[in-house]
Coordinates of C-alpha atoms in Angstrom, one line a residue:
X1 CA 106.2 65.8 118.1
X2 CA 103.5 66.4 115.4
X3 CA 104.2 67.8 112.0
X4 CA 102.4 70.9 112.9
X5 CA 104.6 71.5 115.9
X6 CA 107.7 71.0 113.8
X7 CA 106.3 73.6 111.4
X8 CA 105.7 76.1 114.2
X9 CA 109.3 75.6 115.6
X10 CA 110.7 76.0 112.1
X11 CA 108.8 79.2 111.5
X12 CA 109.9 80.5 115.0
X13 CA 113.6 79.7 114.3
X14 CA 113.5 81.2 110.9
X15 CA 111.9 84.4 112.3
X16 CA 114.7 84.6 114.9
X17 CA 117.4 84.3 112.2
X18 CA 115.8 87.0 110.2
X19 CA 115.6 89.3 113.2
X20 CA 119.2 88.8 114.1
X21 CA 120.3 89.5 110.5
X22 CA 118.5 92.8 110.5
X23 CA 119.4 94.0 114.0
X24 CA 121.4 97.1 112.8
X25 CA 118.9 98.1 110.2
X26 CA 115.7 97.7 112.3
X27 CA 116.7 98.8 115.8
X28 CA 114.1 101.6 115.6
X29 CA 111.4 99.2 114.3
X30 CA 109.0 97.1 116.3
X31 CA 109.8 93.4 116.7
X32 CA 107.8 91.0 114.6
X33 CA 104.9 89.2 116.3
X34 CA 104.2 85.5 116.0
X35 CA 100.5 84.6 116.3
X36 CA 99.4 81.2 117.6
X37 CA 96.0 79.7 118.0
X38 CA 95.1 78.4 121.5
X39 CA 95.2 74.8 120.3
X40 CA 98.7 75.3 118.9
X41 CA 99.8 76.9 122.2
X42 CA 98.4 74.0 124.3
X43 CA 100.2 71.5 122.0
X44 CA 103.5 73.5 122.2
X45 CA 103.5 73.5 126.0
X46 CA 102.2 70.0 126.4
X47 CA 99.2 71.1 128.5
X48 CA 97.2 68.1 127.4
X49 CA 99.8 65.6 128.5
X50 CA 99.2 63.5 131.6
X51 CA 102.6 64.4 133.1
X52 CA 104.1 67.3 135.0
X53 CA 107.9 68.2 134.9
X54 CA 109.4 70.3 137.7
X55 CA 112.8 70.6 139.3
X56 CA 113.8 68.6 142.3
X57 CA 114.0 71.7 144.5
X58 CA 110.5 72.7 143.5
X59 CA 109.2 69.2 144.2
X60 CA 110.9 69.2 147.6
X61 CA 109.2 72.5 148.6
X62 CA 105.8 71.1 147.5
X63 CA 106.2 68.1 149.7
X64 CA 107.2 70.3 152.6
X65 CA 103.9 72.2 152.3
X66 CA 101.9 68.9 152.7
X67 CA 103.4 68.2 156.1
X68 CA 104.1 64.6 155.2
X69 CA 106.1 62.3 153.0
X70 CA 104.0 61.0 150.0
X71 CA 104.9 57.7 148.3
X72 CA 104.7 58.4 144.6
X73 CA 105.9 56.8 141.4
X74 CA 108.2 59.6 140.1
X75 CA 111.1 59.7 137.7
X76 CA 114.1 62.0 138.1
X77 CA 116.2 62.8 135.1
X78 CA 119.0 65.5 135.2
X79 CA 117.5 67.1 138.3
X80 CA 114.0 67.2 136.7
X81 CA 111.1 65.3 138.4
X82 CA 108.4 63.8 136.2
X83 CA 105.1 62.8 137.9
X84 CA 101.6 62.2 136.8
X85 CA 99.1 65.0 136.7
X86 CA 96.9 63.2 139.2
X87 CA 99.8 62.8 141.6
X88 CA 100.4 66.6 141.3
X89 CA 96.7 67.2 142.1
X90 CA 97.1 65.1 145.3
X91 CA 100.0 67.2 146.4
X92 CA 98.1 70.4 145.8
X93 CA 95.1 69.0 147.8
X94 CA 97.3 68.3 150.8
X95 CA 99.2 71.6 150.9
X96 CA 98.5 73.5 154.1
X97 CA 98.0 77.3 154.0
X98 CA 100.7 79.3 155.6
X99 CA 99.6 80.4 159.1
X100 CA 101.0 83.6 160.4
X101 CA 101.8 83.3 164.1
X102 CA 100.5 86.3 166.2
X103 CA 102.2 86.9 169.5
X104 CA 99.9 86.7 172.5
X105 CA 98.7 90.1 173.8
X106 CA 100.2 91.5 177.1
X107 CA 96.6 91.5 178.6
X108 CA 93.0 91.2 177.5
X109 CA 92.2 94.9 177.6
X110 CA 93.7 98.4 178.4
X111 CA 91.9 101.5 179.6
X112 CA 93.9 104.2 178.0
X113 CA 91.9 107.3 179.0
X114 CA 89.3 108.2 181.7
X115 CA 87.6 111.6 182.0
X116 CA 85.2 112.5 184.9
X117 CA 82.9 115.5 184.9
X118 CA 81.1 115.9 188.2
X119 CA 79.0 118.4 190.2
X120 CA 78.6 118.3 194.0
X121 CA 75.1 118.3 195.4
X122 CA 73.7 118.6 198.9
X123 CA 74.3 114.9 199.8
X124 CA 75.9 113.3 196.7
X125 CA 77.8 114.0 193.5
X126 CA 76.7 113.3 190.0
X127 CA 79.3 112.3 187.4
X128 CA 79.3 112.0 183.6
X129 CA 82.4 109.8 182.8
X130 CA 83.9 108.6 179.5
X131 CA 86.5 105.9 179.0
X132 CA 88.6 104.8 176.0
X133 CA 89.1 101.0 176.1
X134 CA 91.2 98.9 173.8
X135 CA 90.4 95.2 173.5
X136 CA 93.4 93.1 172.3
X137 CA 92.7 90.4 169.6
X138 CA 92.0 87.0 171.1
X139 CA 93.1 83.6 169.7
X140 CA 89.5 82.4 169.9
X141 CA 86.4 84.6 170.0
X142 CA 85.6 85.4 173.6
X143 CA 83.7 88.0 175.7
X144 CA 85.8 90.1 178.1
X145 CA 84.4 91.9 181.2
X146 CA 86.0 95.4 181.7
X147 CA 85.5 97.1 185.1
X148 CA 84.3 100.7 184.6
X149 CA 82.9 102.2 187.8
X150 CA 82.7 101.1 191.5
X151 CA 79.7 99.1 192.6
X152 CA 79.3 101.7 195.5
X153 CA 78.0 104.2 192.9
X154 CA 74.4 104.4 191.8
X155 CA 74.6 103.7 188.1
X156 CA 71.9 105.3 186.0
X157 CA 73.2 104.9 182.4
X158 CA 76.1 103.2 180.6
X159 CA 76.8 102.7 176.9
X160 CA 79.5 101.3 174.5
X161 CA 80.1 103.0 171.2
X162 CA 76.8 104.8 171.5
X163 CA 74.5 101.9 172.2
X164 CA 73.3 100.5 175.6
X165 CA 75.9 98.2 177.1
X166 CA 75.7 94.8 178.7
X167 CA 76.6 95.4 182.4
X168 CA 77.8 92.8 184.8
X169 CA 78.2 93.6 188.5
X170 CA 80.8 91.5 190.3
X171 CA 82.8 92.2 193.4
X172 CA 83.4 96.0 193.8
X173 CA 82.8 97.0 190.1
X174 CA 80.2 97.4 187.4
X175 CA 81.7 95.9 184.2
X176 CA 80.8 96.2 180.5
X177 CA 81.1 93.1 178.3
X178 CA 83.1 93.5 175.1
X179 CA 83.6 91.0 172.3
X180 CA 85.1 92.8 169.3
X181 CA 88.8 93.7 169.4
X182 CA 89.9 97.3 168.9
X183 CA 89.1 100.7 170.5
X184 CA 85.7 101.3 172.2
X185 CA 84.2 104.4 173.8
X186 CA 82.4 103.7 177.0
X187 CA 80.2 106.4 178.7
X188 CA 78.6 106.2 182.2
X189 CA 76.4 108.4 184.3
X190 CA 76.4 107.7 188.0
X191 CA 76.0 109.2 191.5
X192 CA 78.0 108.7 194.7
X193 CA 77.5 110.0 198.2
X194 CA 80.0 112.4 199.9
X195 CA 80.7 113.7 203.3
X196 CA 80.1 117.2 204.3
X197 CA 82.8 118.8 202.2
X198 CA 84.8 115.8 200.9
X199 CA 84.5 113.0 198.4
X200 CA 86.5 109.7 197.9
X201 CA 85.9 108.5 194.4
X202 CA 87.1 104.9 193.4
X203 CA 88.3 104.9 189.8
X204 CA 89.7 102.4 187.3
X205 CA 93.5 102.5 186.6
X206 CA 94.0 104.4 183.4
X207 CA 97.0 105.9 181.6
X208 CA 95.3 109.3 181.2
X209 CA 93.0 110.7 184.0
X210 CA 91.2 114.0 183.8
X211 CA 88.7 115.5 186.2
X212 CA 86.3 118.5 185.9
X213 CA 84.6 119.2 189.2
X214 CA 82.1 122.0 190.1
X215 CA 80.9 123.2 193.5
X216 CA 77.6 125.1 193.3
X217 CA 78.8 127.8 195.8
X218 CA 80.9 130.8 195.2
X219 CA 84.1 131.7 197.1
X220 CA 85.2 128.0 197.6
X221 CA 88.5 126.4 197.4
X222 CA 88.6 122.9 195.7
X223 CA 91.6 120.6 196.4
X224 CA 92.2 117.3 194.6
X225 CA 94.9 115.1 196.1
X226 CA 97.9 114.5 193.8
X227 CA 96.4 116.6 191.0
X228 CA 98.6 118.2 188.4
X229 CA 98.1 121.4 186.3
X230 CA 95.0 122.3 188.4
X231 CA 93.0 125.3 187.3
X232 CA 90.3 127.0 189.4
X233 CA 87.6 129.2 187.8
X234 CA 85.1 131.3 189.7
X235 CA 81.6 130.8 188.1
X236 CA 78.6 133.1 188.6
X237 CA 77.1 130.5 190.8
X238 CA 79.9 128.2 191.7
X239 CA 83.5 127.2 191.7
X240 CA 85.1 124.9 189.0
X241 CA 88.4 122.9 189.1
X242 CA 89.9 121.1 186.2
X243 CA 93.1 119.0 186.6
X244 CA 95.0 115.9 185.5
X245 CA 95.4 112.9 187.9
X246 CA 98.3 110.5 187.9
X247 CA 97.7 106.7 187.8
X248 CA 95.6 105.9 190.8
X249 CA 92.8 103.8 192.2
X250 CA 91.0 106.6 194.1
X251 CA 90.5 110.4 193.7
X252 CA 90.2 112.4 196.9
X253 CA 88.4 115.7 196.6
X254 CA 88.0 118.4 199.4
X255 CA 86.3 121.8 199.2
X256 CA 86.1 124.6 201.8
X257 CA 85.1 128.2 201.9
X258 CA 87.8 130.7 201.2
X259 CA 89.2 132.4 204.3
X260 CA 89.1 136.1 203.8
X261 CA 92.0 138.1 205.2
X262 CA 90.8 140.6 207.8
X263 CA 92.0 144.2 207.8
X264 CA 94.7 144.8 210.3
X265 CA 93.8 147.3 213.0
X266 CA 95.8 148.8 215.9
X267 CA 95.8 146.8 219.1
X268 CA 94.1 148.0 222.3
X269 CA 95.9 147.2 225.5
X270 CA 96.7 148.3 229.1
X271 CA 100.3 148.6 230.5
X272 CA 101.5 148.6 234.1
X273 CA 105.0 149.5 234.9
X274 CA 107.0 148.8 238.1
X275 CA 110.6 149.9 238.5
X276 CA 113.2 149.1 241.1
X277 CA 116.1 151.6 241.4
X278 CA 119.4 150.9 243.2
X279 CA 122.4 153.2 243.6
X280 CA 126.1 152.7 243.9
X281 CA 129.0 155.1 244.3
X282 CA 129.5 155.3 240.5
X283 CA 126.3 153.8 238.9
X284 CA 122.5 153.8 239.1
X285 CA 120.7 150.5 238.2
X286 CA 117.1 150.4 237.2
X287 CA 115.0 147.1 236.8
X288 CA 111.6 147.7 235.2
X289 CA 108.8 145.1 234.9
X290 CA 106.0 145.9 232.4
X291 CA 102.7 144.0 232.4
X292 CA 100.7 144.1 229.2
X293 CA 96.9 143.3 228.9
X294 CA 95.8 143.1 225.2
X295 CA 92.1 143.9 224.9
X296 CA 91.7 143.8 221.1
X297 CA 93.6 142.6 218.0
X298 CA 97.3 141.6 218.5
X299 CA 100.7 143.0 219.1
X300 CA 103.7 142.1 217.0
X301 CA 106.1 144.4 218.7
X302 CA 106.3 147.1 221.5
X303 CA 108.6 150.1 222.0
X304 CA 109.9 151.3 225.3
X305 CA 111.5 154.7 225.8
X306 CA 114.6 154.8 228.0
X307 CA 115.9 158.0 229.6
X308 CA 118.9 159.6 227.9
X309 CA 122.4 158.5 229.0
X310 CA 120.9 155.1 230.2
X311 CA 122.2 151.9 228.7
X312 CA 120.1 148.7 228.3
X313 CA 121.9 145.6 229.4
X314 CA 119.2 142.8 229.2
X315 CA 115.6 142.3 228.1
X316 CA 113.7 139.1 229.3
X317 CA 110.1 137.9 228.6
X318 CA 108.2 134.7 228.2
X319 CA 107.3 135.1 224.5
X320 CA 109.9 137.6 223.4
X321 CA 111.7 137.2 220.1
X322 CA 114.5 139.5 219.1
X323 CA 115.1 142.8 220.7
X324 CA 117.4 145.8 219.8
X325 CA 118.2 149.3 221.1

């Protein structure tokens, strides 16, 4: 140790003794400050020496970070490892950065929401659809094809996050190509043919499915198979139905004109009566046969008047329900 270093240590120890002797008197005062030049600080810590001293535990952890055992000329004294600075640099150069393991995703993508807004035309239906797609992070950069609409539809426009999408048609689907992980908004405009008053729409499997369908005719009933929370609204020039759809591969839509209830009117009919009367010493029996011919409307019940003091025993007919006296 140099003379200057001894001088610095002596001044430091002397200052500590003075501070300890004046503890009671100077508790409220600020502690004294020792000022060192940078050169004195380097010499005090031995920064210019060619050796590094660390504990054995610290040295073992450093070697573990290199992934291999390194043959070095080291010296261990009282649990302290002394090695050359150049050897320490070699260890630092071979240390591997810590890699955080990410669990593999359950699948490549997920369609979390699908919303369809359509209008029925004379021979086909036009839809504006929007989809929320989440692309899971991949171990290596890769493009993923996500099916959006059926290839049976006439696709006129499709975009991803507001810009035209790369579309690939394969099998039964038009797919968009995604490469960046995270949420994406996909919008598509397409048309699909329908039967006279029914439509079978193939859809992608989505957690949330909503449909908004309009018929350009008034007084129509719109039915969507398996729909929930359906709401029908009569428009000035059409009929609109909004509903939620469970997880499905296909949406079945039917629409028909409402059946108006007719005003009930009295029935018009003819009636022929034939009676057979038989007598006995203490009783008279009458068997009456009535033939009804309904000309207009319908009959729900008929009433027959029986002479006073007569008792009805039995009523028989082909389409009779209950009867009572």
